[in-house]
PDB file of C-alpha atoms and ligand atoms in Angstrom:
ATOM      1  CA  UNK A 466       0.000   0.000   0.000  1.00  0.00           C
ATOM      2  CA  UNK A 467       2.070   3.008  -1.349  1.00  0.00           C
ATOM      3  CA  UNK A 468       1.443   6.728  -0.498  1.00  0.00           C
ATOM      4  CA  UNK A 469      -1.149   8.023  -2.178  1.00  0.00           C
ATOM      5  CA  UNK A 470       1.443   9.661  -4.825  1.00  0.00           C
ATOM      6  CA  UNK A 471       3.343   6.655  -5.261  1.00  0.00           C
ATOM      7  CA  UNK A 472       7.656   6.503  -6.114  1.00  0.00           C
ATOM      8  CA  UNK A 473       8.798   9.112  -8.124  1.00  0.00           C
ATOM      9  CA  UNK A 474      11.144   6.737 -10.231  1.00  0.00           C
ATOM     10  CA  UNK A 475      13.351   9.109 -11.868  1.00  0.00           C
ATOM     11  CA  UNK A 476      13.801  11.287  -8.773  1.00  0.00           C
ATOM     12  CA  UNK A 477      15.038   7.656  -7.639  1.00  0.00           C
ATOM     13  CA  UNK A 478      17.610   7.318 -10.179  1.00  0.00           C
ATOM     14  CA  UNK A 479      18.509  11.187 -10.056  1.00  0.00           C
ATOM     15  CA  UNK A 480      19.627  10.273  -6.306  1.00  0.00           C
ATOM     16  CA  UNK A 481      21.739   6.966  -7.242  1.00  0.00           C
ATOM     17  CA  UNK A 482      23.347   8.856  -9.854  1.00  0.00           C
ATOM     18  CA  UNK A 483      24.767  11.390  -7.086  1.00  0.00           C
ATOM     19  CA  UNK A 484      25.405   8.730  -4.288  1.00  0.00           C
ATOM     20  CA  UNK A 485      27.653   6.733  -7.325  1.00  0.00           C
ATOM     21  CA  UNK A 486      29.433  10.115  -7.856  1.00  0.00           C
ATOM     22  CA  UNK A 487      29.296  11.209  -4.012  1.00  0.00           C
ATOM     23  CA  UNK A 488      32.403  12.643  -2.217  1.00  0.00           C
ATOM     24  CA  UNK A 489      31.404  14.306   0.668  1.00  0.00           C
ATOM     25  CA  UNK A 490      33.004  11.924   3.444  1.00  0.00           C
ATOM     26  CA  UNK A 491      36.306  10.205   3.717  1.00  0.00           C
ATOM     27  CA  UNK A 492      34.570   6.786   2.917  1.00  0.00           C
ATOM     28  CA  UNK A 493      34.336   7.656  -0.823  1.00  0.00           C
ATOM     29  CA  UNK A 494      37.863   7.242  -1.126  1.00  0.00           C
ATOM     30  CA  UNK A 495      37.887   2.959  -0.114  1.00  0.00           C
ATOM     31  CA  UNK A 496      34.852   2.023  -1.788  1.00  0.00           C
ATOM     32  CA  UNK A 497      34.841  -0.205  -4.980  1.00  0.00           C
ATOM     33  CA  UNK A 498      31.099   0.525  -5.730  1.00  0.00           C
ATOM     34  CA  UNK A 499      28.608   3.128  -4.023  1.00  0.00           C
ATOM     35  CA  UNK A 500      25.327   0.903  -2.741  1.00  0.00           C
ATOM     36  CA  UNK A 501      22.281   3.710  -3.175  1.00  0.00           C
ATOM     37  CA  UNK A 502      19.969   0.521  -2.813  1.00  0.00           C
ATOM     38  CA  UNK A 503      17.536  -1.113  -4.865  1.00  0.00           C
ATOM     39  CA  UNK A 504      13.558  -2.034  -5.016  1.00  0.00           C
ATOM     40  CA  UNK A 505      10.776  -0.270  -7.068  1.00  0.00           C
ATOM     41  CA  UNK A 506       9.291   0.776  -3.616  1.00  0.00           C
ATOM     42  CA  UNK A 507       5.392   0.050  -5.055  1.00  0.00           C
ATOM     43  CA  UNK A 508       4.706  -1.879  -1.477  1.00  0.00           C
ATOM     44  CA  UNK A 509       4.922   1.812  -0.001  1.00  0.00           C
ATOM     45  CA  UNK A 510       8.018   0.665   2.252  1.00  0.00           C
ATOM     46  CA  UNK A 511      11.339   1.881   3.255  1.00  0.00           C
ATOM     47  CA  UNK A 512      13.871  -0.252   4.837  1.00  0.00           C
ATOM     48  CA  UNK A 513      17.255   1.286   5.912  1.00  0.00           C
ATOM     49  CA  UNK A 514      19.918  -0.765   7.368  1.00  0.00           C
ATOM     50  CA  UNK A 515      23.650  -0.003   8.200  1.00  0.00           C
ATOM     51  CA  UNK A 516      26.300   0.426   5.774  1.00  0.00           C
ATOM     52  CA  UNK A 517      27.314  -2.000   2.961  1.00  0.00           C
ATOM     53  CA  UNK A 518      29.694  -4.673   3.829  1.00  0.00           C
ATOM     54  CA  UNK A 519      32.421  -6.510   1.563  1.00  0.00           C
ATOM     55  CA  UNK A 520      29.420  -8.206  -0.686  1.00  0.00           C
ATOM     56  CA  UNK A 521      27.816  -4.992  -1.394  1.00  0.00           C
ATOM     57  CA  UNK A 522      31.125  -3.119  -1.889  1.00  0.00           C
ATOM     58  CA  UNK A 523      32.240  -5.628  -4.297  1.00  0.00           C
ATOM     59  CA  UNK A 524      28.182  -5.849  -6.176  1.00  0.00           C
ATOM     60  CA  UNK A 525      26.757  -2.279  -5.818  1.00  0.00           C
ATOM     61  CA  UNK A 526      24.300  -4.000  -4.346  1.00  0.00           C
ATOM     62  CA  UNK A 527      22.303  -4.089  -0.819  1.00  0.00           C
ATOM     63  CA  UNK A 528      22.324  -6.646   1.659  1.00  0.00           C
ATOM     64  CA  UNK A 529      23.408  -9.256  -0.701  1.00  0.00           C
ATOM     65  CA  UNK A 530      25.784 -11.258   1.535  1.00  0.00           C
ATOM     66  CA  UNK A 531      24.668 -13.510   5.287  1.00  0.00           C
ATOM     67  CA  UNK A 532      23.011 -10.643   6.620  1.00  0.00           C
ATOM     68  CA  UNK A 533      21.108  -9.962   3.032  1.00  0.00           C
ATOM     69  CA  UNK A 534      19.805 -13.902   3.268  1.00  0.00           C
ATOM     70  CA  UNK A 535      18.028 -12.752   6.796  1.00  0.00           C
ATOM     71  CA  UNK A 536      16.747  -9.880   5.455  1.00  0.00           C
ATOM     72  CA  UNK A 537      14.968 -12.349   2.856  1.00  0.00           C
ATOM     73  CA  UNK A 538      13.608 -14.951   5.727  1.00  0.00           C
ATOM     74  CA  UNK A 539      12.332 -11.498   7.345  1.00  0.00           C
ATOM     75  CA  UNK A 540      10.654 -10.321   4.330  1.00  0.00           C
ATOM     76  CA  UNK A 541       9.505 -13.890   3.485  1.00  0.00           C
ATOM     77  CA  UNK A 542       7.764 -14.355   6.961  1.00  0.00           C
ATOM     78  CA  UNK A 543       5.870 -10.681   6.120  1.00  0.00           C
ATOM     79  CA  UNK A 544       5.045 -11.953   2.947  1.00  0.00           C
ATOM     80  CA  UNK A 545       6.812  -8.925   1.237  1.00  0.00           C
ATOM     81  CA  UNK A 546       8.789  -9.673  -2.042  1.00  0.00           C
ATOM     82  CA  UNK A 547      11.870  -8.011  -1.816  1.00  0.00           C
ATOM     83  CA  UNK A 548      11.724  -6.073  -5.064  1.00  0.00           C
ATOM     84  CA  UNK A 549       8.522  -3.987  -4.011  1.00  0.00           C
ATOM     85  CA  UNK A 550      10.214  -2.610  -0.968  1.00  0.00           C
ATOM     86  CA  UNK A 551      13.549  -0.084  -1.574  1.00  0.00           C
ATOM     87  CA  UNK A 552      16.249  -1.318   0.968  1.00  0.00           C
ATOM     88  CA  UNK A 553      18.997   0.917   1.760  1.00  0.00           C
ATOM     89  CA  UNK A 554      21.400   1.534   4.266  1.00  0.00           C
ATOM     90  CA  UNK A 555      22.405   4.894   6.092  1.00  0.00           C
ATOM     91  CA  UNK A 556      25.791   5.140   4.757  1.00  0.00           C
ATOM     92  CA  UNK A 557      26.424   4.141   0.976  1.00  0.00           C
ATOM     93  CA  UNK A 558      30.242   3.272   1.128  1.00  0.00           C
ATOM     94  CA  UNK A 559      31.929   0.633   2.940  1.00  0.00           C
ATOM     95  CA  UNK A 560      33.508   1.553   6.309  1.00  0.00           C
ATOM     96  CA  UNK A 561      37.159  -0.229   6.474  1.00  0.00           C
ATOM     97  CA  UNK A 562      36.405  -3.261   8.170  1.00  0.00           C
ATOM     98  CA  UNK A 563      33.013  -3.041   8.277  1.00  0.00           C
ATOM     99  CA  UNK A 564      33.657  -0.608  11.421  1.00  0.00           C
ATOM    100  CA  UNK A 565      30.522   1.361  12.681  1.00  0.00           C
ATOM    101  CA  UNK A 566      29.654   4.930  10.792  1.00  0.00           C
ATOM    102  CA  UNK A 567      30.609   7.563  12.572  1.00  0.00           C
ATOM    103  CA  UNK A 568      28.404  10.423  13.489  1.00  0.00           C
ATOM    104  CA  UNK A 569      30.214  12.710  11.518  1.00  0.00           C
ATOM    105  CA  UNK A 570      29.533   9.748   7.805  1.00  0.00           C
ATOM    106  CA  UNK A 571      25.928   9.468   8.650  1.00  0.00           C
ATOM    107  CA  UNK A 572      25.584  13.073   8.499  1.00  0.00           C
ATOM    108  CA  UNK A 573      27.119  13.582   5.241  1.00  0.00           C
ATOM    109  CA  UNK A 574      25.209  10.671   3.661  1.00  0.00           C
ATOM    110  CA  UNK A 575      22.059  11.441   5.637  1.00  0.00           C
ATOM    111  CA  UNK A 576      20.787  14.304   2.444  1.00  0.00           C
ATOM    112  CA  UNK A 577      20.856  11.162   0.289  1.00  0.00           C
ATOM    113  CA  UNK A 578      18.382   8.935   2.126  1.00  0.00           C
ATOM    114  CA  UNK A 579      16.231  11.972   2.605  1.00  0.00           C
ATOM    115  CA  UNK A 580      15.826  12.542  -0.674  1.00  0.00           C
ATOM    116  CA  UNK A 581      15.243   8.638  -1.120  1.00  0.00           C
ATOM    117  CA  UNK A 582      12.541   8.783   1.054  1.00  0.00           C
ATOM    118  CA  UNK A 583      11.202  12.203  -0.507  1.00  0.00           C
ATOM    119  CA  UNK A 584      11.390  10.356  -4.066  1.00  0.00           C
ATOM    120  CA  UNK A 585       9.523   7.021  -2.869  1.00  0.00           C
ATOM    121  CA  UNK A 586       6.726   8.767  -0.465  1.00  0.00           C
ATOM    122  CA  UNK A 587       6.625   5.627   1.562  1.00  0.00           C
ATOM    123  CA  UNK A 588       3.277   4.624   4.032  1.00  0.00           C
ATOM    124  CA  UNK A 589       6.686   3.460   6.224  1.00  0.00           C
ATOM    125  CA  UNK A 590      10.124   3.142   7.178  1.00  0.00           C
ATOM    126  CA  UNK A 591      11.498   0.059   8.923  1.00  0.00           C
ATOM    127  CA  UNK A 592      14.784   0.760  10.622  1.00  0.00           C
ATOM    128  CA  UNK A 593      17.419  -2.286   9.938  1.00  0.00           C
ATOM    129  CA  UNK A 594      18.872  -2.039  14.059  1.00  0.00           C
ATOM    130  CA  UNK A 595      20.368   0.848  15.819  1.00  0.00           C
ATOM    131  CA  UNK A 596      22.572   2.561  13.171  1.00  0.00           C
ATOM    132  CA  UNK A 597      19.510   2.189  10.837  1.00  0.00           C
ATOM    133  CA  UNK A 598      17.704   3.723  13.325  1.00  0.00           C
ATOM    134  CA  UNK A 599      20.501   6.470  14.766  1.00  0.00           C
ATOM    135  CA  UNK A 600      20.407   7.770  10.689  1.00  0.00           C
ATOM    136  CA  UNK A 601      16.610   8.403  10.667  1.00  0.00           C
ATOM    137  CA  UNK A 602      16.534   9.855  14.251  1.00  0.00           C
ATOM    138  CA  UNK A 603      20.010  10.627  15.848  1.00  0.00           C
ATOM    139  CA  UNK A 604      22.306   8.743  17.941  1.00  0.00           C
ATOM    140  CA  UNK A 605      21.113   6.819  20.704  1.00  0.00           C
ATOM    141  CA  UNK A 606      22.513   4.371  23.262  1.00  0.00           C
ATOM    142  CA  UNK A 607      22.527   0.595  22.666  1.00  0.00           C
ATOM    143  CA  UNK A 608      20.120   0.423  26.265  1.00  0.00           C
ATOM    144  CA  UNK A 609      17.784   2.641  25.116  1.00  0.00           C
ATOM    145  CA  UNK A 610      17.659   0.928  21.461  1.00  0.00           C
ATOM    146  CA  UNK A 611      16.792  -2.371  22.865  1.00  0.00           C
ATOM    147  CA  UNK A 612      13.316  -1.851  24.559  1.00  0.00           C
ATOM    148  CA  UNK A 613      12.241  -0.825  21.021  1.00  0.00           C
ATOM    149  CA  UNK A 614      12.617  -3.776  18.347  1.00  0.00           C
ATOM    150  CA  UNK A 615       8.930  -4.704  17.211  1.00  0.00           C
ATOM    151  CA  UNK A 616       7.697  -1.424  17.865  1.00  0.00           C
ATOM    152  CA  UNK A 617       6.544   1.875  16.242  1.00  0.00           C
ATOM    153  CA  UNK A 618       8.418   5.533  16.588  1.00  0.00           C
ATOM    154  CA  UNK A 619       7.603   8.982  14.985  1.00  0.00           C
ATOM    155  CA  UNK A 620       9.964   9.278  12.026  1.00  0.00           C
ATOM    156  CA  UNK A 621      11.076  12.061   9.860  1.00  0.00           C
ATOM    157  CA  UNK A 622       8.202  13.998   7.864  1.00  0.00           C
ATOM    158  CA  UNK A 623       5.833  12.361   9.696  1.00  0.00           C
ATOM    159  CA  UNK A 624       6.522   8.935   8.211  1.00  0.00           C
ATOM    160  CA  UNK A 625       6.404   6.325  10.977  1.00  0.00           C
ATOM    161  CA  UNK A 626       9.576   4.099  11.419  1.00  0.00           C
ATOM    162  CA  UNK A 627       9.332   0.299  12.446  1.00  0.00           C
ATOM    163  CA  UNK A 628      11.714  -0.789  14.790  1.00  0.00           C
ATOM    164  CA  UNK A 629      13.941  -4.001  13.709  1.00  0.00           C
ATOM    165  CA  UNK A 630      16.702  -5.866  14.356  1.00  0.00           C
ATOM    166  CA  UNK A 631      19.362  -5.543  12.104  1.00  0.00           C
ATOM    167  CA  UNK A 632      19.802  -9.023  10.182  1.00  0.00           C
ATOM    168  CA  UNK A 633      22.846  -9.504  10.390  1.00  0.00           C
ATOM    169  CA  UNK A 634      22.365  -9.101  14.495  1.00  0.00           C
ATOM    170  CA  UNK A 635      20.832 -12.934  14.126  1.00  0.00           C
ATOM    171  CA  UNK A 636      23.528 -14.205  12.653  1.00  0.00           C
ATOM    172  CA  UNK A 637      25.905 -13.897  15.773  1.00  0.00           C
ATOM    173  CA  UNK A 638      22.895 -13.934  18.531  1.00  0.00           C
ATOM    174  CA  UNK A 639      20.628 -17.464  17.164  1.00  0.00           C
ATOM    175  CA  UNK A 640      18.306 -16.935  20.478  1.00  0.00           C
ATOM    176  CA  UNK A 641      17.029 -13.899  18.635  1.00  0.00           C
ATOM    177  CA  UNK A 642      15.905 -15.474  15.270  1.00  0.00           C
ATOM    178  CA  UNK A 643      11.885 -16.208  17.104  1.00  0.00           C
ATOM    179  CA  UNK A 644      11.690 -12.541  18.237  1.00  0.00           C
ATOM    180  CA  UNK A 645      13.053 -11.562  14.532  1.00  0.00           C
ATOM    181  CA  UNK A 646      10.697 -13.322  12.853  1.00  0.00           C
ATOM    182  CA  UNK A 647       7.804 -12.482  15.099  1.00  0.00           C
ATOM    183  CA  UNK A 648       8.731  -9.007  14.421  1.00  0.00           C
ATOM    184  CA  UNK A 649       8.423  -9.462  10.949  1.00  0.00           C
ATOM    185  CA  UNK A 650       5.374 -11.981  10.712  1.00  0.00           C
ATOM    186  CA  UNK A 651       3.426  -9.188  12.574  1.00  0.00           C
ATOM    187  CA  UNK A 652       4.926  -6.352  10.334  1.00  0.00           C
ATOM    188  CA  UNK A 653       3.574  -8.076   7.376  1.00  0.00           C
ATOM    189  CA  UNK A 654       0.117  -8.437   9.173  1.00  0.00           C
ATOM    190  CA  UNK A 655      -0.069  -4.890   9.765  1.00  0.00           C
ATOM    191  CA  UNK A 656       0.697  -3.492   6.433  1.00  0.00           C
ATOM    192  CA  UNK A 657      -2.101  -5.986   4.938  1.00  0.00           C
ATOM    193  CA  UNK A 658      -4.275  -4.234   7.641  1.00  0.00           C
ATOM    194  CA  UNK A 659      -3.942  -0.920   5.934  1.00  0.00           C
ATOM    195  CA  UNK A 660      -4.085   0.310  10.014  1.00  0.00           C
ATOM    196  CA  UNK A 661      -2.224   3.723  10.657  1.00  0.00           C
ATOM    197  CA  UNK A 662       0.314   3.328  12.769  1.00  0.00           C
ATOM    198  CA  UNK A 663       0.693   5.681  16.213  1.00  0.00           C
ATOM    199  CA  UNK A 664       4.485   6.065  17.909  1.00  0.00           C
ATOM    200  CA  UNK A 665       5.325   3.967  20.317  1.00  0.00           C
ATOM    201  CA  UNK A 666       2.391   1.890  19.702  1.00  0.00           C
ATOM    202  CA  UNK A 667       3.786  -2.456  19.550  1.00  0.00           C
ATOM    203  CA  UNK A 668       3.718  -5.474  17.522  1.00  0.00           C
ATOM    204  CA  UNK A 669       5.956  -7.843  18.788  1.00  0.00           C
ATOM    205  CA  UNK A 670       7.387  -7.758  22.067  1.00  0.00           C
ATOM    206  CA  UNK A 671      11.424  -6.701  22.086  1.00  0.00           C
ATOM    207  CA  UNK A 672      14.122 -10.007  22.336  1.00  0.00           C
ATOM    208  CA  UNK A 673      14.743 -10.829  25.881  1.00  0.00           C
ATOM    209  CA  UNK A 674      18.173  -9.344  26.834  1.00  0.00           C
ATOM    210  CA  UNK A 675      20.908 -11.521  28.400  1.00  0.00           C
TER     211      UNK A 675
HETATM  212  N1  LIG B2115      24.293  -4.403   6.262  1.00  0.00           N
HETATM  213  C1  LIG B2115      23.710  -3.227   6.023  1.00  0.00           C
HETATM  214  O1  LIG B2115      23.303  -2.548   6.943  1.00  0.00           O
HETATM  215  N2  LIG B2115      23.549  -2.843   4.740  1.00  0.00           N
HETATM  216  C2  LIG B2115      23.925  -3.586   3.708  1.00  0.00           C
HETATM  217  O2  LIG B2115      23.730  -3.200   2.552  1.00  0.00           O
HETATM  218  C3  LIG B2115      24.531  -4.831   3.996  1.00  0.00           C
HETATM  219  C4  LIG B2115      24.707  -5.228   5.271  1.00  0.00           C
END
């Protein structure tokens, strides 16, 4: 269910073509390939994860390595296809050893998913974890992240954001898979719903923390 104005596709492509060509942070200078994302966006939905890793630095692609194939059980449990959603990532260029953006990176690349988001007019955004998150909203402390998983907040332009687990978080913490998958089973039932979403308002309960 896309906004009522639907993805402006060649305001889409306009954006890639300047993320491809982008300079404005030190992480231009590593990359192999820019990753601006990819998806027609026609489901109405936004996902944003972290940065690209080696896979997607190599491809030009998003999430197309071990966390990409979680991403995919995620989506498949919503009953989403993957190309009718847009998945990108706050930063487009691969930190050096897949360290964490800094502030000061998602800053830079932050115009770039705003005008993403102001090209596809999405009904919502799903942030991919807590740099996913930190990108849309501004930084915020691992304790005060984890409460929120499964859950809605207010988002920029009045979008609202879904809170997720980043897939690749599964990958090195297996007791989190259910709650993942719960998150995303219920996701998918409330998009079918066509239900407006309030902040703060919950789907799936948060993973237990150790
Ligand atoms: N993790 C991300 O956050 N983004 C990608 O594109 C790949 C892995």
């Amino acid at each position: 269910m896309p906004g009522p104005l639907g993805p402006d596709l060649d305001a889409l492509a306009a954006t890639a073509g300047r993320v491809r060509s982008c300079a404005l942070c030190p992480l231009h200078a590593g990359r192999t390939n820019a990753v601006p994302g990819e998806g027609d966006g026609s489901s109405g939905i936004l996902l944003v994860g972290e940065a690209p890793g080696r896979n997607e630095d190599e491809t030009g692609r998003p999430f197309c390595g071990a966390a990409g194939k979680n991403l995919d059980l995620g989506l498949a449990a919503a009953g989403i296809a993957r190309p009718s959603v847009f998945v990108t990532s706050i930063v487009k260029c691969r930190p050096p050893e897949n360290r964490d953006p800094t502030p000061g990176e998602k800053a830079s690349c932050r115009p770039h998913l705003m005008a993403q988001a102001a090209a596809l007019r999405p009904r919502v955004i799903v942030a991919l974890g807590r740099h996913g998150l930190s990108g849309l909203l501004g930084d915020m402390a691992p304790a005060a992240f984890s409460r929120l998983p499964g859950s809605f907040v207010a988002g920029p332009d009045g979008i609202p954001v879904f809170v997720s687990l980043h897939p690749a978080a599964i990958i090195y913490r297996q007791k989190w898979k259910e709650a993942y998958l719960a998150h995303w089973r219920a996701f998918g039932e409330w998009h079918r719903s066509g239900a407006a979403a309030r902040p703060g308002m919950v789907l799936s309960p948060p993973p237990p923390q150790e």
